[in-house]
Short mmCIF file of C-alpha atoms in Angstrom, two decimals:
data_model
loop_
_atom_site.label_atom_id
_atom_site.label_comp_id
_atom_site.label_asym_id
_atom_site.label_seq_id
_atom_site.Cartn_x
_atom_site.Cartn_y
_atom_site.Cartn_z
CA UNK F 1478 -18.24 -25.35 8.44
CA UNK F 1479 -15.05 -26.66 8.94
CA UNK F 1480 -13.71 -25.84 12.29
CA UNK F 1481 -9.78 -25.78 12.52
CA UNK F 1482 -8.46 -26.97 14.56
CA UNK F 1483 -6.53 -23.92 17.37
CA UNK F 1484 -2.07 -24.11 17.30
CA UNK F 1485 -1.39 -21.90 19.86
CA UNK F 1486 3.02 -21.34 20.00
CA UNK F 1487 5.28 -20.04 21.81
CA UNK F 1488 7.52 -16.53 20.78
CA UNK F 1489 10.60 -16.77 22.15
CA UNK F 1490 12.30 -19.60 21.67
CA UNK F 1491 10.57 -20.28 19.43
CA UNK F 1492 9.25 -18.61 16.63
CA UNK F 1493 12.08 -16.43 17.58
CA UNK F 1494 16.17 -17.23 18.47
CA UNK F 1495 16.51 -15.81 21.77
CA UNK F 1496 19.54 -18.98 22.28
CA UNK F 1497 21.71 -16.45 19.94
CA UNK F 1498 20.57 -13.28 20.72
CA UNK F 1499 21.59 -13.49 24.84
CA UNK F 1500 24.76 -15.02 21.97
CA UNK F 1501 25.12 -12.22 20.38
CA UNK F 1502 24.64 -9.43 22.59
CA UNK F 1503 26.85 -11.25 25.20
CA UNK F 1504 29.83 -10.77 22.56
CA UNK F 1505 28.27 -7.06 22.58
CA UNK F 1506 28.28 -5.97 25.83
CA UNK F 1507 30.62 -8.12 27.43
CA UNK F 1508 32.80 -8.80 24.65
CA UNK F 1509 32.77 -12.31 25.09
CA UNK F 1510 31.95 -14.83 22.59
CA UNK F 1511 29.71 -17.05 24.45
CA UNK F 1512 29.93 -21.68 23.32
CA UNK F 1513 26.92 -22.64 23.02
CA UNK F 1514 27.18 -26.32 23.77
CA UNK F 1515 28.41 -24.66 26.80
CA UNK F 1516 24.43 -23.99 27.49
CA UNK F 1517 23.17 -27.64 27.18
CA UNK F 1518 21.27 -28.53 30.29
CA UNK F 1519 22.03 -25.13 32.35
CA UNK F 1520 18.24 -23.37 33.02
CA UNK F 1521 17.66 -19.94 30.83
CA UNK F 1522 20.82 -17.18 31.14
CA UNK F 1523 23.56 -19.92 33.35
CA UNK F 1524 25.86 -20.87 31.17
CA UNK F 1525 26.95 -17.57 30.91
CA UNK F 1526 30.10 -16.13 32.51
CA UNK F 1527 27.51 -13.10 34.20
CA UNK F 1528 24.71 -15.49 35.18
CA UNK F 1529 22.64 -11.78 35.70
CA UNK F 1530 23.26 -10.55 31.72
CA UNK F 1531 20.32 -12.75 30.15
CA UNK F 1532 17.86 -11.16 32.94
CA UNK F 1533 19.46 -7.80 32.46
CA UNK F 1534 19.11 -8.35 28.81
CA UNK F 1535 15.42 -9.25 29.09
CA UNK F 1536 14.76 -5.98 30.99
CA UNK F 1537 16.52 -4.00 28.65
CA UNK F 1538 14.61 -1.63 25.68
CA UNK F 1539 15.88 -2.86 22.13
CA UNK F 1540 16.25 -6.32 23.02
CA UNK F 1541 13.01 -7.63 21.93
CA UNK F 1542 11.73 -6.34 18.81
CA UNK F 1543 16.01 -7.37 17.49
CA UNK F 1544 15.06 -11.01 17.99
CA UNK F 1545 16.18 -13.35 15.36
CA UNK F 1546 13.64 -14.76 13.07
CA UNK F 1547 13.09 -19.21 14.19
CA UNK F 1548 15.32 -20.68 11.09
CA UNK F 1549 11.88 -21.69 8.99
CA UNK F 1550 9.65 -20.71 11.35
CA UNK F 1551 8.19 -18.08 8.82
CA UNK F 1552 7.64 -20.87 6.45
CA UNK F 1553 6.02 -23.47 8.05
CA UNK F 1554 3.71 -21.45 10.69
CA UNK F 1555 2.37 -19.90 6.43
CA UNK F 1556 2.26 -24.13 5.90
CA UNK F 1557 0.14 -24.31 8.98
CA UNK F 1558 -2.13 -21.95 8.90
CA UNK F 1559 -3.76 -22.93 6.14
CA UNK F 1560 -5.42 -26.51 7.41
CA UNK F 1561 -5.58 -24.72 11.13
CA UNK F 1562 -6.43 -21.91 13.34
CA UNK F 1563 -2.53 -20.05 14.41
CA UNK F 1564 -2.44 -17.99 17.89
CA UNK F 1565 0.01 -16.89 19.36
CA UNK F 1566 0.56 -17.12 23.44
CA UNK F 1567 3.49 -14.97 24.35
CA UNK F 1568 3.97 -14.91 28.63
CA UNK F 1569 4.85 -10.80 27.80
CA UNK F 1570 3.52 -9.83 31.08
CA UNK F 1571 6.92 -10.40 32.90
CA UNK F 1572 8.54 -8.14 30.88
CA UNK F 1573 6.63 -4.87 30.87
CA UNK F 1574 9.04 -3.31 27.91
CA UNK F 1575 8.18 -6.02 25.32
CA UNK F 1576 4.64 -5.62 25.37
CA UNK F 1577 4.67 -3.30 22.20
CA UNK F 1578 7.69 -4.46 21.07
CA UNK F 1579 6.71 -7.54 20.42
CA UNK F 1580 3.96 -6.79 18.63
CA UNK F 1581 6.22 -4.30 16.20
CA UNK F 1582 7.52 -7.91 16.14
CA UNK F 1583 5.23 -10.23 15.46
CA UNK F 1584 3.60 -6.95 12.54
CA UNK F 1585 7.48 -6.66 10.62
CA UNK F 1586 8.33 -10.91 11.09
CA UNK F 1587 4.41 -12.44 10.57
CA UNK F 1588 1.94 -9.76 8.41
CA UNK F 1589 -0.04 -12.74 8.38
CA UNK F 1590 -0.85 -12.91 11.83
CA UNK F 1591 -3.71 -10.75 12.12
CA UNK F 1592 -4.16 -9.17 15.81
CA UNK F 1593 -7.92 -10.88 16.88
CA UNK F 1594 -4.87 -14.29 16.94
CA UNK F 1595 -2.54 -12.41 19.20
CA UNK F 1596 -2.57 -13.26 23.14
CA UNK F 1597 -0.05 -11.77 26.16
CA UNK F 1598 -0.65 -12.92 29.37
CA UNK F 1599 1.66 -14.47 32.09
CA UNK F 1600 0.11 -17.90 33.28
CA UNK F 1601 -0.70 -19.93 30.27
CA UNK F 1602 -2.97 -21.78 32.00
CA UNK F 1603 -5.86 -19.62 30.68
CA UNK F 1604 -5.56 -21.00 26.65
CA UNK F 1605 -8.20 -22.22 25.09
CA UNK F 1606 -6.39 -24.62 22.18
CA UNK F 1607 -5.63 -27.58 20.28
CA UNK F 1608 -1.98 -27.28 20.61
CA UNK F 1609 0.73 -25.58 22.74
CA UNK F 1610 4.76 -25.34 20.84
CA UNK F 1611 6.53 -24.20 23.36
CA UNK F 1612 9.91 -24.06 25.09
CA UNK F 1613 8.85 -24.27 28.68
CA UNK F 1614 7.93 -27.03 31.00
CA UNK F 1615 5.67 -24.82 32.71
CA UNK F 1616 4.24 -23.57 29.81
CA UNK F 1617 3.40 -27.24 28.14
CA UNK F 1618 3.18 -28.96 32.01
CA UNK F 1619 -0.72 -26.59 32.91
CA UNK F 1620 -2.40 -26.62 28.63
CA UNK F 1621 -5.21 -29.32 28.36
CA UNK F 1622 -4.40 -30.37 24.43
CA UNK F 1623 -1.76 -31.96 22.63
CA UNK F 1624 1.86 -30.64 23.62
CA UNK F 1625 5.41 -30.23 21.63
CA UNK F 1626 8.30 -28.86 23.47
CA UNK F 1627 9.70 -26.95 20.85
CA UNK F 1628 14.28 -27.63 21.89
CA UNK F 1629 16.84 -25.52 23.66
CA UNK F 1630 19.95 -25.83 25.90
CA UNK F 1631 18.36 -25.01 28.97
CA UNK F 1632 15.34 -27.92 28.71
CA UNK F 1633 17.42 -30.72 26.97
CA UNK F 1634 17.02 -32.97 29.97
CA UNK F 1635 13.34 -32.20 29.40
CA UNK F 1636 10.80 -35.73 28.77
CA UNK F 1637 7.20 -35.97 29.49
CA UNK F 1638 6.55 -34.05 25.46
CA UNK F 1639 7.56 -34.84 22.03
CA UNK F 1640 10.30 -32.89 22.08
CA UNK F 1641 10.89 -30.94 18.42
CA UNK F 1642 13.80 -30.79 16.91
CA UNK F 1643 12.84 -27.45 15.10
CA UNK F 1644 9.78 -26.03 13.32
CA UNK F 1645 10.50 -29.03 10.09
CA UNK F 1646 10.07 -31.65 13.39
CA UNK F 1647 7.50 -29.42 13.27
CA UNK F 1648 5.70 -29.53 10.76
CA UNK F 1649 6.24 -33.24 9.97
CA UNK F 1650 5.11 -33.45 13.73
CA UNK F 1651 1.49 -31.82 12.26
CA UNK F 1652 1.59 -33.62 8.22
CA UNK F 1653 1.66 -36.61 10.86
CA UNK F 1654 -1.21 -35.79 12.44
CA UNK F 1655 -3.32 -34.31 9.62
CA UNK F 1656 -2.08 -37.74 7.89
CA UNK F 1657 -3.99 -39.61 11.64
CA UNK F 1658 -7.19 -38.00 10.86
CA UNK F 1659 -8.08 -38.09 7.18
CA UNK F 1660 -7.54 -41.55 6.81
CA UNK F 1661 -9.43 -41.70 10.29
CA UNK F 1662 -12.47 -40.19 8.58
CA UNK Q 371 -6.57 -28.38 47.72
CA UNK Q 372 -9.14 -26.88 46.59
CA UNK Q 373 -8.95 -25.72 43.49
CA UNK Q 374 -10.98 -22.14 42.92
CA UNK Q 375 -12.90 -21.35 39.72
CA UNK Q 376 -11.68 -18.67 37.56
CA UNK Q 377 -13.26 -15.76 36.64
CA UNK Q 378 -12.04 -12.81 33.14
CA UNK Q 379 -12.99 -9.58 33.76
CA UNK Q 380 -12.81 -7.41 30.34
CA UNK Q 381 -11.11 -4.14 31.09
CA UNK Q 382 -12.96 -1.70 29.09
CA UNK Q 383 -16.40 -0.80 29.98
CA UNK Q 384 -16.34 -3.57 33.51
CA UNK Q 385 -12.62 -2.70 35.40
CA UNK Q 386 -12.55 1.35 33.64
CA UNK Q 387 -15.80 3.81 33.14
CA UNK Q 388 -15.00 4.41 29.07
CA UNK Q 389 -18.11 5.22 28.81
CA UNK Q 390 -17.92 8.40 31.29
CA UNK Q 391 -14.80 9.60 29.77
CA UNK Q 392 -15.81 8.96 26.32
CA UNK Q 393 -18.07 12.46 27.78
CA UNK Q 394 -15.54 14.13 29.71
CA UNK Q 395 -13.07 14.03 26.61
CA UNK Q 396 -15.89 14.77 24.41
CA UNK Q 397 -16.26 17.76 26.68
CA UNK Q 398 -12.36 18.41 26.46
CA UNK Q 399 -11.85 18.09 23.12
CA UNK Q 400 -14.81 19.68 21.50
CA UNK Q 401 -16.24 22.08 24.08
CA UNK Q 402 -19.90 19.38 24.06
CA UNK Q 403 -21.42 18.63 26.87
CA UNK Q 404 -23.21 15.10 25.60
CA UNK Q 405 -26.28 13.72 28.69
CA UNK Q 406 -25.44 9.85 28.75
CA UNK Q 407 -28.99 9.01 27.15
CA UNK Q 408 -28.30 9.87 23.81
CA UNK Q 409 -26.24 7.27 23.83
CA UNK Q 410 -27.97 4.39 25.56
CA UNK Q 411 -28.62 1.77 22.55
CA UNK Q 412 -26.24 3.17 20.04
CA UNK Q 413 -23.02 1.21 19.14
CA UNK Q 414 -20.85 2.92 21.30
CA UNK Q 415 -18.88 6.23 19.89
CA UNK Q 416 -22.31 6.56 17.29
CA UNK Q 417 -24.50 8.53 19.89
CA UNK Q 418 -22.02 11.72 19.92
CA UNK Q 419 -22.31 14.61 17.77
CA UNK Q 420 -19.21 13.42 16.19
CA UNK Q 421 -19.02 9.51 15.47
CA UNK Q 422 -15.09 9.41 14.98
CA UNK Q 423 -14.50 10.89 17.66
CA UNK Q 424 -14.46 8.17 20.35
CA UNK Q 425 -12.69 6.56 17.91
CA UNK Q 426 -9.97 9.04 17.27
CA UNK Q 427 -9.47 8.74 21.36
CA UNK Q 428 -8.71 5.18 21.22
CA UNK Q 429 -5.89 5.89 19.58
CA UNK Q 430 -4.86 9.16 21.71
CA UNK Q 431 -1.99 8.49 24.27
CA UNK Q 432 -3.22 8.88 27.52
CA UNK Q 433 -7.03 7.78 26.65
CA UNK Q 434 -6.37 4.37 28.25
CA UNK Q 435 -3.62 5.31 31.24
CA UNK Q 436 -6.09 8.19 32.37
CA UNK Q 437 -9.35 6.31 32.25
CA UNK Q 438 -11.41 6.50 36.07
CA UNK Q 439 -11.87 3.43 37.52
CA UNK Q 440 -15.65 1.78 37.83
CA UNK Q 441 -17.55 2.13 40.75
CA UNK Q 442 -16.89 -0.59 43.34
CA UNK Q 443 -15.29 -2.40 40.82
CA UNK Q 444 -11.95 -2.63 43.34
CA UNK Q 445 -14.00 -2.86 46.47
CA UNK Q 446 -16.00 -6.47 44.91
CA UNK Q 447 -12.45 -7.19 42.66
CA UNK Q 448 -10.99 -7.99 45.79
CA UNK Q 449 -13.32 -9.69 47.77
CA UNK Q 450 -13.76 -12.53 44.87
CA UNK Q 451 -10.64 -13.06 44.57
CA UNK Q 452 -10.92 -15.17 48.56
CA UNK Q 453 -13.34 -17.49 46.61
CA UNK Q 454 -12.34 -17.53 42.32
CA UNK Q 455 -9.11 -16.62 39.90
CA UNK Q 456 -9.07 -13.36 38.69
CA UNK Q 457 -7.84 -13.58 35.54
CA UNK Q 458 -8.25 -9.52 33.57
CA UNK Q 459 -8.78 -10.83 29.59
CA UNK Q 460 -8.52 -6.90 27.51
CA UNK Q 461 -8.82 -7.09 24.25
CA UNK Q 462 -6.15 -4.74 24.08
CA UNK Q 463 -4.31 -5.84 20.78
CA UNK Q 464 -6.04 -3.64 18.53
CA UNK Q 465 -5.24 -0.89 20.33
CA UNK Q 466 -1.48 -0.64 20.09
CA UNK Q 467 -0.83 2.13 22.51
CA UNK Q 468 -3.53 0.74 24.88
CA UNK Q 469 -0.86 -2.38 25.79
CA UNK Q 470 0.99 0.12 27.74
CA UNK Q 471 -0.90 2.10 28.99
CA UNK Q 472 -3.49 -1.07 30.35
CA UNK Q 473 -0.60 -3.19 31.41
CA UNK Q 474 0.68 0.51 33.80
CA UNK Q 475 -3.51 1.63 34.46
CA UNK Q 476 -4.33 -2.36 36.73
CA UNK Q 477 -1.02 -1.61 38.69
CA UNK Q 478 -1.90 1.37 39.25
CA UNK Q 479 -5.64 0.26 41.11
CA UNK Q 480 -6.04 -3.06 40.80
CA UNK Q 481 -2.32 -3.75 42.97
CA UNK Q 482 -3.42 -7.71 43.61
CA UNK Q 483 -3.97 -8.68 40.62
CA UNK Q 484 0.01 -10.02 39.53
CA UNK Q 485 1.44 -9.62 35.91
CA UNK Q 486 -0.10 -13.80 36.02
CA UNK Q 487 -3.69 -12.84 36.13
CA UNK Q 488 -3.19 -10.94 33.21
CA UNK Q 489 -4.59 -11.32 29.16
CA UNK Q 490 -4.17 -9.24 26.67
CA UNK Q 491 -5.31 -10.37 23.58
CA UNK Q 492 -7.78 -10.18 20.23
CA UNK Q 493 -10.23 -12.89 19.65
CA UNK Q 494 -11.36 -14.02 22.95
CA UNK Q 495 -13.14 -17.68 22.40
CA UNK Q 496 -8.96 -17.94 23.87
CA UNK Q 497 -9.92 -17.44 26.94
CA UNK Q 498 -9.84 -21.07 29.00
CA UNK Q 499 -12.36 -19.82 32.21
CA UNK Q 500 -15.62 -20.85 33.75
CA UNK Q 501 -16.97 -17.52 34.40
CA UNK Q 502 -16.68 -14.41 31.79
CA UNK Q 503 -17.45 -11.01 32.82
CA UNK Q 504 -18.00 -8.23 29.11
CA UNK Q 505 -19.70 -5.51 28.39
CA UNK Q 506 -19.62 -7.36 23.98
CA UNK Q 507 -21.60 -9.55 23.14
CA UNK Q 508 -18.88 -10.46 21.00
CA UNK Q 509 -17.15 -12.04 23.74
CA UNK Q 510 -19.90 -13.49 25.62
CA UNK Q 511 -21.14 -15.90 22.96
CA UNK Q 512 -18.00 -17.30 22.33
CA UNK Q 513 -17.26 -17.85 25.63
CA UNK Q 514 -17.81 -21.93 27.17
CA UNK Q 515 -18.71 -20.94 30.52
CA UNK Q 516 -20.68 -18.53 32.30
CA UNK Q 517 -21.24 -14.78 30.99
CA UNK Q 518 -22.76 -12.15 32.78
CA UNK Q 519 -23.31 -8.75 30.23
CA UNK Q 520 -21.93 -5.58 32.19
CA UNK Q 521 -24.42 -2.75 31.47
CA UNK Q 522 -23.40 -0.29 29.19
CA UNK Q 523 -25.19 1.97 27.26
CA UNK Q 524 -23.59 0.60 24.13
CA UNK Q 525 -25.55 -3.07 25.52
CA UNK Q 526 -28.67 -2.01 27.12
CA UNK Q 527 -31.57 -3.85 23.87
CA UNK Q 528 -29.11 -7.17 24.45
CA UNK Q 529 -30.58 -10.34 25.34
CA UNK Q 530 -29.19 -14.07 25.39
CA UNK Q 531 -26.71 -13.39 28.93
CA UNK Q 532 -27.21 -12.54 32.57
CA UNK Q 533 -27.24 -8.86 32.36
CA UNK Q 534 -25.33 -7.13 35.87
CA UNK Q 535 -26.49 -3.59 36.12
CA UNK Q 536 -22.70 -2.85 37.95
CA UNK Q 537 -20.27 -3.67 40.08
CA UNK Q 538 -22.55 -4.61 43.42
CA UNK Q 539 -25.24 -7.01 40.91
CA UNK Q 540 -22.03 -8.92 40.55
CA UNK Q 541 -20.95 -9.13 44.44
CA UNK Q 542 -24.64 -10.58 44.15
CA UNK Q 543 -24.44 -12.99 41.77
CA UNK Q 544 -21.66 -14.70 43.20
CA UNK Q 545 -22.62 -14.55 46.15
CA UNK Q 546 -25.82 -16.69 45.20
CA UNK Q 547 -23.59 -18.57 43.07
CA UNK Q 548 -21.73 -19.53 46.59
CA UNK Q 549 -25.16 -20.49 47.46
CA UNK Q 550 -26.44 -22.07 45.54
CA UNK Q 551 -22.69 -24.25 45.56
CA UNK Q 552 -22.63 -24.83 49.30
CA UNK Q 553 -26.05 -26.18 49.68
CA UNK Q 554 -25.68 -28.21 46.76
CA UNK Q 555 -22.14 -29.89 48.55
#
C-alpha cells in the first residue's frame, strides 16, 4: 500500500479569502471602500483607517461563516487529494466563535474533506505532516516539513519560505513535486 | 534553553469522566441505575440496556459541557506542566456540538492550559508530540511517541500499550521518566 504524503492547509487567507472579506465588511460597516493596494506590506488589519476594525470583525458572529472561498481553491484541493492526504489545519482556538462556523463552512465548501481530516488548534508546531500551506510565517517557521507561503498583502515582504501567488501556483508546485518524485523513482 | 517534551492528553475518558456521566445521564433519562461493572470489557455504550443511548447523549446539547472532571486530573496536569509542555488533543470533530462546549469546559476546569495548547481534530495521527495519554487504541496505535492507555471499562482487555489506572498512575509514570532522564544525564 502506498502511503500518501500529507498536506496541511490553512483556512483563513488560504482556503478562505479573508482579505476581500475584510474589505467588504469594512465597506458595509464603515461606508469606506478600502483599496487592496493600501494593505500591501502592512500587518493584518493595519491598512484600514480604523485599525481595530478587523479585530472586531474576527470576534463578530457570522464573519467566518460568510467568508468567500479563495479563487481556484476547491478545484486544486480536489485535484491534490488524488495524490496527497489533505488536512485542513486552522488556528481556530484564538476565536471561540469561529469553531462551529468554520466546521459548517468547510462542510459547505469542501464537502470532500471529512471530519477526520480537520484540525482546529492554536500552535501549529503540534502538526505532523509533509507539507504546510499557510499565509503566516509564525506557522511555517515552526513546521518541520516543506513550507509554502501563500501570498497575502500582510506577508508581501516576507522571505524564507517558497511563495505561491495563488492556488494555480500551489498546483504548479505539486506538479513539480510529483514529477521530481517519479523521475527519482 | 531547555526544550520541554510534549504530552498530548485526551479529553473524554481521560481529563473528563465520560463513563460516570453516561451512567448518571442514563439514570436521569431512562430511570435505570447501571452498575459500572457491567460496562467492563464492552465497547463504549454497549453495556447499557439501550445500546443507542450513549450515541444519543453524545449528540445532545449540554452533554460535553457538564462532564465531571476525572479524579486528580487537575492536580496532576498542573504538576506535569512544570516539566512538560501540555497539549489537550480531543477528537472533537466527530461531534460538532461539542466544539464550543469543550472549549468552555476546558476554560473552566483547566484555565492554566491556554488556547495555544488546545487541539480539536479527527484523526490523531496528525499529532506531533512525545507522549500521548488516551483511552482509545485507535488513537494510540497511530502515534509515534510513547503511549499511555488510560484505563476505562471499554478498554479493559486491550494490550500493547502501557496501562495507567488513573491520574495517580500517570503521575507515577512521569516521575519514573524524569528519574530515568536525570540518572541518564
